[in-house]
PDB file of C-alpha atoms in Angstrom:
ATOM      1  CA  MET A   1     197.129 -28.964  -5.554  1.00  0.00           C
ATOM      2  CA  SER A   2     198.613 -25.496  -5.276  1.00  0.00           C
ATOM      3  CA  VAL A   3     197.748 -23.580  -2.138  1.00  0.00           C
ATOM      4  CA  LEU A   4     197.311 -20.369  -4.159  1.00  0.00           C
ATOM      5  CA  PRO A   5     193.454 -20.449  -4.206  1.00  0.00           C
ATOM      6  CA  LEU A   6     193.381 -20.859  -0.419  1.00  0.00           C
ATOM      7  CA  VAL A   7     195.938 -18.070  -0.045  1.00  0.00           C
ATOM      8  CA  PHE A   8     193.860 -15.723  -2.191  1.00  0.00           C
ATOM      9  CA  THR A   9     190.650 -16.515  -0.308  1.00  0.00           C
ATOM     10  CA  SER A  10     192.296 -16.077   3.081  1.00  0.00           C
ATOM     11  CA  GLY A  11     193.678 -12.710   1.953  1.00  0.00           C
ATOM     12  CA  TRP A  12     190.274 -11.505   0.780  1.00  0.00           C
ATOM     13  CA  ALA A  13     188.656 -12.618   4.037  1.00  0.00           C
ATOM     14  CA  SER A  14     191.432 -11.089   6.166  1.00  0.00           C
ATOM     15  CA  GLY A  15     190.749  -7.688   4.635  1.00  0.00           C
ATOM     16  CA  ILE A  16     187.216  -7.911   6.001  1.00  0.00           C
ATOM     17  CA  ASN A  17     187.764  -9.662   9.332  1.00  0.00           C
ATOM     18  CA  ALA A  18     191.276 -10.923   9.985  1.00  0.00           C
ATOM     19  CA  TYR A  19     190.464 -12.235  13.461  1.00  0.00           C
ATOM     20  CA  ALA A  20     187.652 -14.413  12.114  1.00  0.00           C
ATOM     21  CA  VAL A  21     190.050 -15.910   9.541  1.00  0.00           C
ATOM     22  CA  VAL A  22     192.659 -16.807  12.164  1.00  0.00           C
ATOM     23  CA  LEU A  23     189.983 -18.199  14.477  1.00  0.00           C
ATOM     24  CA  LEU A  24     188.306 -20.303  11.780  1.00  0.00           C
ATOM     25  CA  PHE A  25     191.514 -21.717  10.347  1.00  0.00           C
ATOM     26  CA  GLY A  26     192.771 -22.493  13.837  1.00  0.00           C
ATOM     27  CA  ILE A  27     189.566 -24.331  14.761  1.00  0.00           C
ATOM     28  CA  PHE A  28     189.501 -26.245  11.466  1.00  0.00           C
ATOM     29  CA  GLY A  29     193.092 -27.338  11.967  1.00  0.00           C
ATOM     30  CA  ALA A  30     192.678 -28.220  15.641  1.00  0.00           C
ATOM     31  CA  THR A  31     189.590 -30.333  14.951  1.00  0.00           C
ATOM     32  CA  GLY A  32     191.284 -32.210  12.110  1.00  0.00           C
ATOM     33  CA  LEU A  33     189.020 -30.947   9.310  1.00  0.00           C
ATOM     34  CA  THR A  34     192.088 -30.047   7.263  1.00  0.00           C
ATOM     35  CA  ASP A  35     195.827 -30.585   7.336  1.00  0.00           C
ATOM     36  CA  GLU A  36     196.513 -27.337   5.438  1.00  0.00           C
ATOM     37  CA  VAL A  37     196.573 -25.244   8.625  1.00  0.00           C
ATOM     38  CA  PRO A  38     199.949 -24.856  10.361  1.00  0.00           C
ATOM     39  CA  GLU A  39     200.237 -25.661  14.054  1.00  0.00           C
ATOM     40  CA  SER A  40     201.065 -22.043  14.890  1.00  0.00           C
ATOM     41  CA  LEU A  41     197.459 -21.087  14.079  1.00  0.00           C
ATOM     42  CA  GLN A  42     196.089 -23.963  16.155  1.00  0.00           C
ATOM     43  CA  ARG A  43     197.720 -22.913  19.421  1.00  0.00           C
ATOM     44  CA  THR A  44     195.336 -22.269  22.294  1.00  0.00           C
ATOM     45  CA  ASP A  45     196.727 -18.815  23.063  1.00  0.00           C
ATOM     46  CA  VAL A  46     196.340 -17.771  19.416  1.00  0.00           C
ATOM     47  CA  LEU A  47     192.745 -19.009  19.332  1.00  0.00           C
ATOM     48  CA  VAL A  48     191.893 -17.225  22.602  1.00  0.00           C
ATOM     49  CA  VAL A  49     193.375 -13.902  21.465  1.00  0.00           C
ATOM     50  CA  ALA A  50     191.727 -14.191  18.046  1.00  0.00           C
ATOM     51  CA  GLY A  51     188.391 -15.013  19.688  1.00  0.00           C
ATOM     52  CA  VAL A  52     188.532 -12.018  22.041  1.00  0.00           C
ATOM     53  CA  LEU A  53     189.528  -9.636  19.240  1.00  0.00           C
ATOM     54  CA  PHE A  54     186.822 -11.080  17.013  1.00  0.00           C
ATOM     55  CA  LEU A  55     184.211 -10.274  19.678  1.00  0.00           C
ATOM     56  CA  CYS A  56     185.586  -6.732  19.999  1.00  0.00           C
ATOM     57  CA  GLU A  57     185.346  -6.273  16.239  1.00  0.00           C
ATOM     58  CA  ALA A  58     181.856  -7.776  16.162  1.00  0.00           C
ATOM     59  CA  VAL A  59     180.704  -5.000  18.514  1.00  0.00           C
ATOM     60  CA  ALA A  60     182.703  -2.074  17.090  1.00  0.00           C
ATOM     61  CA  ASP A  61     181.798  -3.016  13.534  1.00  0.00           C
ATOM     62  CA  LYS A  62     178.095  -2.412  14.151  1.00  0.00           C
ATOM     63  CA  ILE A  63     178.289   1.093  15.636  1.00  0.00           C
ATOM     64  CA  PRO A  64     178.185   4.024  13.162  1.00  0.00           C
ATOM     65  CA  TYR A  65     181.462   5.983  12.973  1.00  0.00           C
ATOM     66  CA  VAL A  66     183.063   3.643  15.515  1.00  0.00           C
ATOM     67  CA  ASP A  67     183.309   1.118  12.679  1.00  0.00           C
ATOM     68  CA  SER A  68     185.164   3.618  10.495  1.00  0.00           C
ATOM     69  CA  ALA A  69     187.561   4.457  13.336  1.00  0.00           C
ATOM     70  CA  TRP A  70     188.152   0.720  13.816  1.00  0.00           C
ATOM     71  CA  ASP A  71     188.786   0.339  10.076  1.00  0.00           C
ATOM     72  CA  SER A  72     191.322   3.185  10.161  1.00  0.00           C
ATOM     73  CA  VAL A  73     193.308   1.404  12.872  1.00  0.00           C
ATOM     74  CA  HIS A  74     193.179  -1.854  10.916  1.00  0.00           C
ATOM     75  CA  THR A  75     194.425  -0.386   7.625  1.00  0.00           C
ATOM     76  CA  VAL A  76     197.827  -1.809   8.563  1.00  0.00           C
ATOM     77  CA  ILE A  77     196.722  -4.760  10.707  1.00  0.00           C
ATOM     78  CA  ARG A  78     194.510  -6.530   8.150  1.00  0.00           C
ATOM     79  CA  PRO A  79     197.014  -6.591   5.256  1.00  0.00           C
ATOM     80  CA  ILE A  80     199.753  -7.771   7.620  1.00  0.00           C
ATOM     81  CA  ALA A  81     197.470 -10.481   8.991  1.00  0.00           C
ATOM     82  CA  GLY A  82     196.547 -11.513   5.443  1.00  0.00           C
ATOM     83  CA  ALA A  83     200.211 -11.743   4.466  1.00  0.00           C
ATOM     84  CA  VAL A  84     201.189 -13.716   7.585  1.00  0.00           C
ATOM     85  CA  VAL A  85     198.319 -16.208   7.268  1.00  0.00           C
ATOM     86  CA  ALA A  86     199.078 -16.675   3.564  1.00  0.00           C
ATOM     87  CA  ALA A  87     202.789 -17.241   4.239  1.00  0.00           C
ATOM     88  CA  LEU A  88     201.985 -19.769   6.973  1.00  0.00           C
ATOM     89  CA  LEU A  89     199.601 -21.641   4.686  1.00  0.00           C
ATOM     90  CA  ALA A  90     202.232 -21.721   1.933  1.00  0.00           C
ATOM     91  CA  GLY A  91     204.897 -22.926   4.358  1.00  0.00           C
ATOM     92  CA  GLN A  92     202.632 -25.739   5.502  1.00  0.00           C
ATOM     93  CA  ASN A  93     201.825 -26.808   1.940  1.00  0.00           C
ATOM     94  CA  GLY A  94     205.174 -26.238   0.280  1.00  0.00           C
ATOM     95  CA  SER A  95     203.719 -25.710  -3.216  1.00  0.00           C
ATOM     96  CA  LEU A  96     204.156 -21.910  -3.220  1.00  0.00           C
ATOM     97  CA  PRO A  97     207.078 -19.777  -1.957  1.00  0.00           C
ATOM     98  CA  GLU A  98     206.170 -18.108   1.328  1.00  0.00           C
ATOM     99  CA  LEU A  99     207.236 -14.665   0.125  1.00  0.00           C
ATOM    100  CA  ALA A 100     205.010 -14.890  -2.950  1.00  0.00           C
ATOM    101  CA  ALA A 101     202.115 -16.169  -0.846  1.00  0.00           C
ATOM    102  CA  GLY A 102     202.573 -13.305   1.607  1.00  0.00           C
ATOM    103  CA  ALA A 103     202.502 -10.785  -1.235  1.00  0.00           C
ATOM    104  CA  VAL A 104     199.301 -12.267  -2.664  1.00  0.00           C
ATOM    105  CA  GLY A 105     197.582 -12.507   0.711  1.00  0.00           C
ATOM    106  CA  GLY A 106     198.645  -9.037   1.843  1.00  0.00           C
ATOM    107  CA  THR A 107     197.695  -7.319  -1.416  1.00  0.00           C
ATOM    108  CA  THR A 108     194.312  -9.036  -1.576  1.00  0.00           C
ATOM    109  CA  ALA A 109     193.655  -8.173   2.072  1.00  0.00           C
ATOM    110  CA  LEU A 110     194.529  -4.524   1.440  1.00  0.00           C
ATOM    111  CA  LEU A 111     192.129  -4.303  -1.505  1.00  0.00           C
ATOM    112  CA  SER A 112     189.245  -5.955   0.336  1.00  0.00           C
ATOM    113  CA  HIS A 113     189.949  -3.744   3.364  1.00  0.00           C
ATOM    114  CA  PHE A 114     189.603  -0.639   1.182  1.00  0.00           C
ATOM    115  CA  VAL A 115     186.270  -1.981  -0.096  1.00  0.00           C
ATOM    116  CA  LYS A 116     185.035  -2.630   3.448  1.00  0.00           C
ATOM    117  CA  ALA A 117     186.237   0.697   4.868  1.00  0.00           C
ATOM    118  CA  GLY A 118     184.963   2.714   1.908  1.00  0.00           C
ATOM    119  CA  THR A 119     181.577   1.038   1.993  1.00  0.00           C
ATOM    120  CA  ARG A 120     181.267   1.801   5.704  1.00  0.00           C
ATOM    121  CA  MET A 121     182.082   5.457   5.099  1.00  0.00           C
ATOM    122  CA  ALA A 122     179.296   5.608   2.531  1.00  0.00           C
ATOM    123  CA  VAL A 123     176.840   3.846   4.835  1.00  0.00           C
ATOM    124  CA  ASN A 124     177.698   6.237   7.678  1.00  0.00           C
ATOM    125  CA  THR A 125     176.279   9.125   5.641  1.00  0.00           C
ATOM    126  CA  THR A 126     172.807   7.719   6.379  1.00  0.00           C
ATOM    127  CA  PRO A 127     171.221   8.751   9.704  1.00  0.00           C
ATOM    128  CA  GLU A 128     169.969   5.311  10.793  1.00  0.00           C
ATOM    129  CA  PRO A 129     172.210   2.634  12.404  1.00  0.00           C
ATOM    130  CA  PHE A 130     170.433  -0.461  11.060  1.00  0.00           C
ATOM    131  CA  SER A 131     172.347  -0.557   7.772  1.00  0.00           C
ATOM    132  CA  ASN A 132     175.613  -0.843   9.723  1.00  0.00           C
ATOM    133  CA  VAL A 133     174.322  -3.828  11.674  1.00  0.00           C
ATOM    134  CA  ALA A 134     172.955  -5.544   8.567  1.00  0.00           C
ATOM    135  CA  LEU A 135     176.157  -4.970   6.598  1.00  0.00           C
ATOM    136  CA  SER A 136     178.342  -6.162   9.467  1.00  0.00           C
ATOM    137  CA  LEU A 137     176.315  -9.361   9.882  1.00  0.00           C
ATOM    138  CA  ALA A 138     176.486 -10.000   6.136  1.00  0.00           C
ATOM    139  CA  GLU A 139     180.277  -9.565   6.203  1.00  0.00           C
ATOM    140  CA  ASP A 140     180.708 -11.900   9.189  1.00  0.00           C
ATOM    141  CA  LEU A 141     178.507 -14.591   7.670  1.00  0.00           C
ATOM    142  CA  GLY A 142     180.120 -14.186   4.251  1.00  0.00           C
ATOM    143  CA  VAL A 143     183.637 -14.562   5.634  1.00  0.00           C
ATOM    144  CA  ALA A 144     182.642 -17.615   7.680  1.00  0.00           C
ATOM    145  CA  ALA A 145     180.887 -19.256   4.729  1.00  0.00           C
ATOM    146  CA  ILE A 146     183.623 -18.664   2.152  1.00  0.00           C
ATOM    147  CA  VAL A 147     186.522 -19.597   4.445  1.00  0.00           C
ATOM    148  CA  THR A 148     184.700 -22.804   5.374  1.00  0.00           C
ATOM    149  CA  PHE A 149     183.953 -23.517   1.711  1.00  0.00           C
ATOM    150  CA  ALA A 150     187.621 -22.880   0.863  1.00  0.00           C
ATOM    151  CA  ILE A 151     188.680 -25.756   3.099  1.00  0.00           C
ATOM    152  CA  PHE A 152     186.697 -28.215   0.969  1.00  0.00           C
ATOM    153  CA  ASN A 153     186.778 -26.517  -2.444  1.00  0.00           C
ATOM    154  CA  PRO A 154     189.542 -23.887  -2.566  1.00  0.00           C
ATOM    155  CA  VAL A 155     189.302 -23.145  -6.303  1.00  0.00           C
ATOM    156  CA  ALA A 156     185.561 -22.439  -6.254  1.00  0.00           C
ATOM    157  CA  ALA A 157     185.915 -20.372  -3.073  1.00  0.00           C
ATOM    158  CA  ALA A 158     188.731 -18.324  -4.617  1.00  0.00           C
ATOM    159  CA  THR A 159     186.563 -17.698  -7.681  1.00  0.00           C
ATOM    160  CA  ILE A 160     183.732 -16.416  -5.490  1.00  0.00           C
ATOM    161  CA  ALA A 161     186.146 -14.242  -3.518  1.00  0.00           C
ATOM    162  CA  ALA A 162     187.568 -12.771  -6.737  1.00  0.00           C
ATOM    163  CA  VAL A 163     184.078 -11.935  -8.025  1.00  0.00           C
ATOM    164  CA  LEU A 164     183.115 -10.322  -4.705  1.00  0.00           C
ATOM    165  CA  LEU A 165     186.337  -8.316  -4.665  1.00  0.00           C
ATOM    166  CA  ALA A 166     185.756  -7.051  -8.210  1.00  0.00           C
ATOM    167  CA  LEU A 167     182.149  -6.150  -7.418  1.00  0.00           C
ATOM    168  CA  GLY A 168     183.237  -4.412  -4.235  1.00  0.00           C
ATOM    169  CA  LEU A 169     185.799  -2.288  -6.066  1.00  0.00           C
ATOM    170  CA  ALA A 170     183.180  -1.349  -8.665  1.00  0.00           C
ATOM    171  CA  ILE A 171     180.668  -0.396  -5.956  1.00  0.00           C
ATOM    172  CA  LEU A 172     183.368   1.606  -4.188  1.00  0.00           C
ATOM    173  CA  PHE A 173     183.875   3.626  -7.355  1.00  0.00           C
ATOM    174  CA  PHE A 174     180.178   4.500  -7.526  1.00  0.00           C
ATOM    175  CA  LEU A 175     180.101   5.364  -3.798  1.00  0.00           C
ATOM    176  CA  ALA A 176     183.000   7.805  -4.104  1.00  0.00           C
ATOM    177  CA  GLN A 177     180.736  10.845  -3.693  1.00  0.00           C
ATOM    178  CA  ARG A 178     179.252   9.532  -0.454  1.00  0.00           C
ATOM    179  CA  ILE A 179     182.708   8.708   0.843  1.00  0.00           C
ATOM    180  CA  ARG A 180     183.892  12.258   0.153  1.00  0.00           C
ATOM    181  CA  ARG A 181     180.795  13.547   1.962  1.00  0.00           C
ATOM    182  CA  PHE A 182     181.645  11.356   4.957  1.00  0.00           C
ATOM    183  CA  LEU A 183     185.234  12.635   5.038  1.00  0.00           C
ATOM    184  CA  ARG A 184     184.055  16.265   4.835  1.00  0.00           C
ATOM    185  CA  ARG A 185     181.580  15.678   7.656  1.00  0.00           C
ATOM    186  CA  ARG A 186     184.233  14.045   9.831  1.00  0.00           C
ATOM    187  CA  ALA A 187     186.662  16.909   9.168  1.00  0.00           C
ATOM    188  CA  GLN A 188     183.934  19.399  10.065  1.00  0.00           C
ATOM    189  CA  ARG A 189     183.221  17.622  13.353  1.00  0.00           C
ATOM    190  CA  ARG A 190     186.909  17.643  14.207  1.00  0.00           C
ATOM    191  CA  GLU A 191     187.104  21.372  13.477  1.00  0.00           C
ATOM    192  CA  GLU A 192     184.021  22.067  15.606  1.00  0.00           C
ATOM    193  CA  LYS A 193     185.490  20.036  18.451  1.00  0.00           C
ATOM    194  CA  HIS A 194     188.786  21.901  18.128  1.00  0.00           C
ATOM    195  CA  LEU A 195     187.012  25.272  18.246  1.00  0.00           C
ATOM    196  CA  ALA A 196     184.936  24.181  21.258  1.00  0.00           C
ATOM    197  CA  ASP A 197     188.062  23.046  23.116  1.00  0.00           C
ATOM    198  CA  ALA A 198     189.787  26.315  22.280  1.00  0.00           C
ATOM    199  CA  GLY A 199     186.774  28.265  23.587  1.00  0.00           C
ATOM    200  CA  ARG A 200     186.771  26.347  26.863  1.00  0.00           C
ATOM    201  CA  ARG A 201     190.494  26.901  27.330  1.00  0.00           C
ATOM    202  CA  ALA A 202     190.062  30.628  26.664  1.00  0.00           C
ATOM    203  CA  ALA A 203     187.230  30.806  29.199  1.00  0.00           C
ATOM    204  CA  ARG A 204     189.364  29.134  31.858  1.00  0.00           C
ATOM    205  CA  THR A 205     192.316  31.458  31.300  1.00  0.00           C
ATOM    206  CA  GLN A 206     190.218  34.637  31.230  1.00  0.00           C
ATOM    207  CA  PRO A 207     190.772  36.668  34.453  1.00  0.00           C
ATOM    208  CA  PRO A 208     187.747  37.167  36.741  1.00  0.00           C
ATOM    209  CA  PRO A 209     185.956  40.524  36.537  1.00  0.00           C
ATOM    210  CA  ASP A 210     187.268  43.267  38.796  1.00  0.00           C
ATOM    211  CA  GLU A 211     184.638  43.758  41.518  1.00  0.00           C
ATOM    212  CA  SER A 212     186.045  47.236  42.319  1.00  0.00           C
ATOM    213  CA  ASP A 213     184.360  48.473  39.131  1.00  0.00           C
ATOM    214  CA  HIS A 214     181.006  48.254  40.925  1.00  0.00           C
ATOM    215  CA  PHE A 215     181.993  50.919  43.506  1.00  0.00           C
TER     216      PHE A 215
END
């Protein structure tokens, strides 16, 4: 069977949580649940690093505005991770050229990352933090469930991932106004911080009053 469905699913999941994808595939390969996972993903050092970074993301992803900053940093990391994992899976299977697999995995990861980051921007326009926690938990559980399902039924898992990606892009379109509001608010905070820093610097450089004026 072609590895393309598994490549697509891994790309979609990498755009949401790349470290969870590496960790899950590595564990599945190391425990012998599948022979589709290359040995490079099963290495102990890779699993340890992926596990530590997954825990960092699990915390940052649940804090309002910190999650959006984390997403900004991972705009490059997640698509690259999706492309690398896809290329490794294709190289292990041999049914799909690695370059084509990398393109599919990276592109899918980029699209799902935009859905995740945009949705978080919209959620951050609400004053309460509970929606961030709920959404983050849903993403973590969804990635774990679909990646696990993909090991046993890659075609069905890829179909689910494609539907979720399409729905996410559609929701992102309808949330565009909230996302613009978030960006305006963040730009305003940056400007206020810049003005406050400039005021403090001006206060420090201002010469002390001349005490001779009192006599």
